[in-house]
Amino acid sequence: MRNISDIIEKYLKSVLHESPEGMIEIQRNDLADQFSCVPSQINYVISTRFTVEKGYLVESKRGGGGYVRIRRIELPGPVSLHTHLHETIGNEIGQSAAEGLIYQLEEARFLSRREAALMRSVVSRDVLMVKLPYRDQIRARMMKAMLISLLS
């Protein structure tokens, strides 16, 4: 059985996918009531699963009329994707940023689930057992090489 965080994430993504504006606005307390959980559970899901690295912008306003606004950041079209990836990766990239980019490409269906899993395993710090900053530099070069091969 899936845990509550997975269920909330799936729900928010489905609502976001159906939104013509590519944006949703929710109330933490209402969502917590809907899923019979505490508002901090909603905060946890939003802060860990809807990050910039994963392709989302989150705005929030606390208080009586407070809200959370989640907006999907669209990847550029195939023509400018190469430039976008080169700028995003740069000369070095940390593991969490690399995983976020892989996630974003998988969500946009530029990568298959298998390709994304393979990339995540290759860029892991457990595999790249080199000291910083060399590890992030090697990871960036590997990411670029893999993405050029896969997206060409």
PDB file of C-alpha atoms in Angstrom:
ATOM      1  CA  MET A   1       0.000   0.000   0.000  1.00  0.00           C
ATOM      2  CA  ARG A   2       1.209   3.490  -0.778  1.00  0.00           C
ATOM      3  CA  ASN A   3       1.903   5.927   2.006  1.00  0.00           C
ATOM      4  CA  ILE A   4      -0.023   9.140   2.525  1.00  0.00           C
ATOM      5  CA  SER A   5       2.763  11.299   1.038  1.00  0.00           C
ATOM      6  CA  ASP A   6       2.621   9.329  -2.228  1.00  0.00           C
ATOM      7  CA  ILE A   7      -1.163   9.658  -2.343  1.00  0.00           C
ATOM      8  CA  ILE A   8      -1.074  13.415  -1.729  1.00  0.00           C
ATOM      9  CA  GLU A   9       1.665  13.857  -4.353  1.00  0.00           C
ATOM     10  CA  LYS A  10      -0.285  11.849  -6.928  1.00  0.00           C
ATOM     11  CA  TYR A  11      -3.435  13.846  -6.204  1.00  0.00           C
ATOM     12  CA  LEU A  12      -1.684  17.220  -6.539  1.00  0.00           C
ATOM     13  CA  LYS A  13       0.010  16.165  -9.783  1.00  0.00           C
ATOM     14  CA  SER A  14      -3.292  14.998 -11.272  1.00  0.00           C
ATOM     15  CA  VAL A  15      -5.022  18.275 -10.356  1.00  0.00           C
ATOM     16  CA  LEU A  16      -2.063  20.221 -11.724  1.00  0.00           C
ATOM     17  CA  HIS A  17      -2.109  18.185 -14.944  1.00  0.00           C
ATOM     18  CA  GLU A  18      -5.810  18.981 -15.450  1.00  0.00           C
ATOM     19  CA  SER A  19      -5.299  22.704 -14.837  1.00  0.00           C
ATOM     20  CA  PRO A  20      -5.356  24.691 -18.095  1.00  0.00           C
ATOM     21  CA  GLU A  21      -3.117  27.359 -16.538  1.00  0.00           C
ATOM     22  CA  GLY A  22      -0.517  24.808 -15.397  1.00  0.00           C
ATOM     23  CA  MET A  23      -0.992  26.124 -11.868  1.00  0.00           C
ATOM     24  CA  ILE A  24      -3.074  25.214  -8.834  1.00  0.00           C
ATOM     25  CA  GLU A  25      -3.859  27.043  -5.637  1.00  0.00           C
ATOM     26  CA  ILE A  26      -4.700  25.033  -2.553  1.00  0.00           C
ATOM     27  CA  GLN A  27      -5.423  25.606   1.105  1.00  0.00           C
ATOM     28  CA  ARG A  28      -3.239  23.500   3.401  1.00  0.00           C
ATOM     29  CA  ASN A  29      -5.945  22.916   5.979  1.00  0.00           C
ATOM     30  CA  ASP A  30      -8.578  21.918   3.401  1.00  0.00           C
ATOM     31  CA  LEU A  31      -6.193  19.423   1.824  1.00  0.00           C
ATOM     32  CA  ALA A  32      -5.214  18.069   5.246  1.00  0.00           C
ATOM     33  CA  ASP A  33      -8.911  17.558   6.054  1.00  0.00           C
ATOM     34  CA  GLN A  34      -9.476  15.838   2.715  1.00  0.00           C
ATOM     35  CA  PHE A  35      -6.676  13.336   3.400  1.00  0.00           C
ATOM     36  CA  SER A  36      -7.230  13.096   7.170  1.00  0.00           C
ATOM     37  CA  CYS A  37      -3.723  14.217   8.025  1.00  0.00           C
ATOM     38  CA  VAL A  38      -2.029  17.173   9.687  1.00  0.00           C
ATOM     39  CA  PRO A  39      -1.154  20.297   7.659  1.00  0.00           C
ATOM     40  CA  SER A  40       2.551  19.643   8.287  1.00  0.00           C
ATOM     41  CA  GLN A  41       2.188  16.465   6.186  1.00  0.00           C
ATOM     42  CA  ILE A  42       1.028  18.660   3.294  1.00  0.00           C
ATOM     43  CA  ASN A  43       4.009  20.959   3.890  1.00  0.00           C
ATOM     44  CA  TYR A  44       6.352  17.970   3.812  1.00  0.00           C
ATOM     45  CA  VAL A  45       4.979  16.701   0.489  1.00  0.00           C
ATOM     46  CA  ILE A  46       5.147  20.127  -1.115  1.00  0.00           C
ATOM     47  CA  SER A  47       8.644  20.955   0.148  1.00  0.00           C
ATOM     48  CA  THR A  48      10.176  17.604  -0.838  1.00  0.00           C
ATOM     49  CA  ARG A  49       8.308  16.629  -3.996  1.00  0.00           C
ATOM     50  CA  PHE A  50       7.523  19.957  -5.642  1.00  0.00           C
ATOM     51  CA  THR A  51      10.946  21.579  -5.844  1.00  0.00           C
ATOM     52  CA  VAL A  52      12.541  23.774  -8.498  1.00  0.00           C
ATOM     53  CA  GLU A  53      14.911  20.931  -9.376  1.00  0.00           C
ATOM     54  CA  LYS A  54      11.903  18.745 -10.085  1.00  0.00           C
ATOM     55  CA  GLY A  55      10.282  21.419 -12.254  1.00  0.00           C
ATOM     56  CA  TYR A  56       7.904  23.231  -9.894  1.00  0.00           C
ATOM     57  CA  LEU A  57       7.625  26.736  -8.450  1.00  0.00           C
ATOM     58  CA  VAL A  58       5.865  26.980  -5.098  1.00  0.00           C
ATOM     59  CA  GLU A  59       4.537  30.172  -3.536  1.00  0.00           C
ATOM     60  CA  SER A  60       2.819  30.242  -0.210  1.00  0.00           C
ATOM     61  CA  LYS A  61       1.056  32.747   1.961  1.00  0.00           C
ATOM     62  CA  ARG A  62       0.382  31.849   5.561  1.00  0.00           C
ATOM     63  CA  GLY A  63      -2.417  33.110   7.710  1.00  0.00           C
ATOM     64  CA  GLY A  64      -6.218  33.279   7.530  1.00  0.00           C
ATOM     65  CA  GLY A  65      -6.566  33.551   3.754  1.00  0.00           C
ATOM     66  CA  GLY A  66      -3.352  31.665   3.185  1.00  0.00           C
ATOM     67  CA  TYR A  67      -2.731  29.442   0.214  1.00  0.00           C
ATOM     68  CA  VAL A  68      -0.111  27.369  -1.540  1.00  0.00           C
ATOM     69  CA  ARG A  69       0.306  27.958  -5.255  1.00  0.00           C
ATOM     70  CA  ILE A  70       2.125  25.287  -7.278  1.00  0.00           C
ATOM     71  CA  ARG A  71       3.174  25.999 -10.842  1.00  0.00           C
ATOM     72  CA  ARG A  72       4.753  23.544 -13.250  1.00  0.00           C
ATOM     73  CA  ILE A  73       7.870  24.858 -14.991  1.00  0.00           C
ATOM     74  CA  GLU A  74       7.750  23.700 -18.583  1.00  0.00           C
ATOM     75  CA  LEU A  75      10.917  22.486 -20.231  1.00  0.00           C
ATOM     76  CA  PRO A  76      11.782  24.301 -23.448  1.00  0.00           C
ATOM     77  CA  GLY A  77      10.976  22.656 -26.778  1.00  0.00           C
ATOM     78  CA  PRO A  78      13.348  20.147 -28.362  1.00  0.00           C
ATOM     79  CA  VAL A  79      15.208  22.845 -30.317  1.00  0.00           C
ATOM     80  CA  SER A  80      16.381  24.769 -27.259  1.00  0.00           C
ATOM     81  CA  LEU A  81      16.457  21.802 -24.855  1.00  0.00           C
ATOM     82  CA  HIS A  82      20.147  21.153 -25.555  1.00  0.00           C
ATOM     83  CA  THR A  83      21.048  24.741 -24.602  1.00  0.00           C
ATOM     84  CA  HIS A  84      18.835  24.606 -21.512  1.00  0.00           C
ATOM     85  CA  LEU A  85      20.465  21.382 -20.309  1.00  0.00           C
ATOM     86  CA  HIS A  86      23.981  22.697 -20.933  1.00  0.00           C
ATOM     87  CA  GLU A  87      23.206  25.840 -18.902  1.00  0.00           C
ATOM     88  CA  THR A  88      21.426  23.908 -16.137  1.00  0.00           C
ATOM     89  CA  ILE A  89      24.209  21.374 -15.700  1.00  0.00           C
ATOM     90  CA  GLY A  90      27.134  23.752 -16.199  1.00  0.00           C
ATOM     91  CA  ASN A  91      30.643  22.594 -15.303  1.00  0.00           C
ATOM     92  CA  GLU A  92      29.535  20.879 -12.114  1.00  0.00           C
ATOM     93  CA  ILE A  93      26.289  19.626 -10.651  1.00  0.00           C
ATOM     94  CA  GLY A  94      25.423  18.205  -7.235  1.00  0.00           C
ATOM     95  CA  GLN A  95      23.626  14.900  -6.788  1.00  0.00           C
ATOM     96  CA  SER A  96      20.263  16.358  -5.736  1.00  0.00           C
ATOM     97  CA  ALA A  97      20.249  18.838  -8.645  1.00  0.00           C
ATOM     98  CA  ALA A  98      21.186  16.031 -11.065  1.00  0.00           C
ATOM     99  CA  GLU A  99      18.424  13.797  -9.705  1.00  0.00           C
ATOM    100  CA  GLY A 100      15.952  16.677  -9.932  1.00  0.00           C
ATOM    101  CA  LEU A 101      16.849  17.276 -13.575  1.00  0.00           C
ATOM    102  CA  ILE A 102      16.541  13.567 -14.370  1.00  0.00           C
ATOM    103  CA  TYR A 103      13.154  13.534 -12.635  1.00  0.00           C
ATOM    104  CA  GLN A 104      12.013  16.556 -14.643  1.00  0.00           C
ATOM    105  CA  LEU A 105      13.108  14.967 -17.938  1.00  0.00           C
ATOM    106  CA  GLU A 106      11.369  11.730 -17.030  1.00  0.00           C
ATOM    107  CA  GLU A 107       8.150  13.547 -16.096  1.00  0.00           C
ATOM    108  CA  ALA A 108       8.255  15.399 -19.442  1.00  0.00           C
ATOM    109  CA  ARG A 109       8.762  12.021 -21.147  1.00  0.00           C
ATOM    110  CA  PHE A 110      12.151  12.913 -22.635  1.00  0.00           C
ATOM    111  CA  LEU A 111      13.546   9.911 -20.727  1.00  0.00           C
ATOM    112  CA  SER A 112      12.008   6.504 -20.154  1.00  0.00           C
ATOM    113  CA  ARG A 113      11.710   5.157 -16.625  1.00  0.00           C
ATOM    114  CA  ARG A 114      14.553   2.746 -17.330  1.00  0.00           C
ATOM    115  CA  GLU A 115      16.848   5.448 -18.756  1.00  0.00           C
ATOM    116  CA  ALA A 116      16.149   7.688 -15.765  1.00  0.00           C
ATOM    117  CA  ALA A 117      16.887   4.866 -13.308  1.00  0.00           C
ATOM    118  CA  LEU A 118      20.142   4.089 -15.071  1.00  0.00           C
ATOM    119  CA  MET A 119      21.184   7.743 -15.013  1.00  0.00           C
ATOM    120  CA  ARG A 120      20.323   8.105 -11.318  1.00  0.00           C
ATOM    121  CA  SER A 121      22.442   5.092 -10.440  1.00  0.00           C
ATOM    122  CA  VAL A 122      25.421   6.341 -12.453  1.00  0.00           C
ATOM    123  CA  VAL A 123      25.461   9.865 -10.959  1.00  0.00           C
ATOM    124  CA  SER A 124      25.113   8.679  -7.362  1.00  0.00           C
ATOM    125  CA  ARG A 125      27.783   9.767  -4.888  1.00  0.00           C
ATOM    126  CA  ASP A 126      28.042   6.103  -3.890  1.00  0.00           C
ATOM    127  CA  VAL A 127      29.320   5.333  -7.386  1.00  0.00           C
ATOM    128  CA  LEU A 128      31.358   8.502  -7.882  1.00  0.00           C
ATOM    129  CA  MET A 129      33.608   7.992  -4.886  1.00  0.00           C
ATOM    130  CA  VAL A 130      35.801  11.012  -5.596  1.00  0.00           C
ATOM    131  CA  LYS A 131      36.270  14.064  -3.389  1.00  0.00           C
ATOM    132  CA  LEU A 132      34.448  17.310  -4.066  1.00  0.00           C
ATOM    133  CA  PRO A 133      34.628  19.377  -6.301  1.00  0.00           C
ATOM    134  CA  TYR A 134      35.876  16.703  -8.707  1.00  0.00           C
ATOM    135  CA  ARG A 135      32.824  14.513  -8.072  1.00  0.00           C
ATOM    136  CA  ASP A 136      30.420  17.278  -9.167  1.00  0.00           C
ATOM    137  CA  GLN A 137      32.570  18.034 -12.214  1.00  0.00           C
ATOM    138  CA  ILE A 138      32.664  14.371 -13.267  1.00  0.00           C
ATOM    139  CA  ARG A 139      28.919  14.077 -12.647  1.00  0.00           C
ATOM    140  CA  ALA A 140      28.272  17.107 -14.896  1.00  0.00           C
ATOM    141  CA  ARG A 141      30.379  15.677 -17.720  1.00  0.00           C
ATOM    142  CA  MET A 142      28.678  12.283 -17.413  1.00  0.00           C
ATOM    143  CA  MET A 143      25.208  13.863 -17.365  1.00  0.00           C
ATOM    144  CA  LYS A 144      25.949  15.874 -20.498  1.00  0.00           C
ATOM    145  CA  ALA A 145      27.384  12.851 -22.324  1.00  0.00           C
ATOM    146  CA  MET A 146      24.426  10.626 -21.400  1.00  0.00           C
ATOM    147  CA  LEU A 147      21.814  13.249 -22.279  1.00  0.00           C
ATOM    148  CA  ILE A 148      23.440  14.062 -25.617  1.00  0.00           C
ATOM    149  CA  SER A 149      23.345  10.359 -26.478  1.00  0.00           C
ATOM    150  CA  LEU A 150      19.796   9.808 -25.274  1.00  0.00           C
ATOM    151  CA  LEU A 151      18.213  12.992 -26.631  1.00  0.00           C
ATOM    152  CA  SER A 152      19.942  13.154 -30.015  1.00  0.00           C
TER     153      SER A 152
END
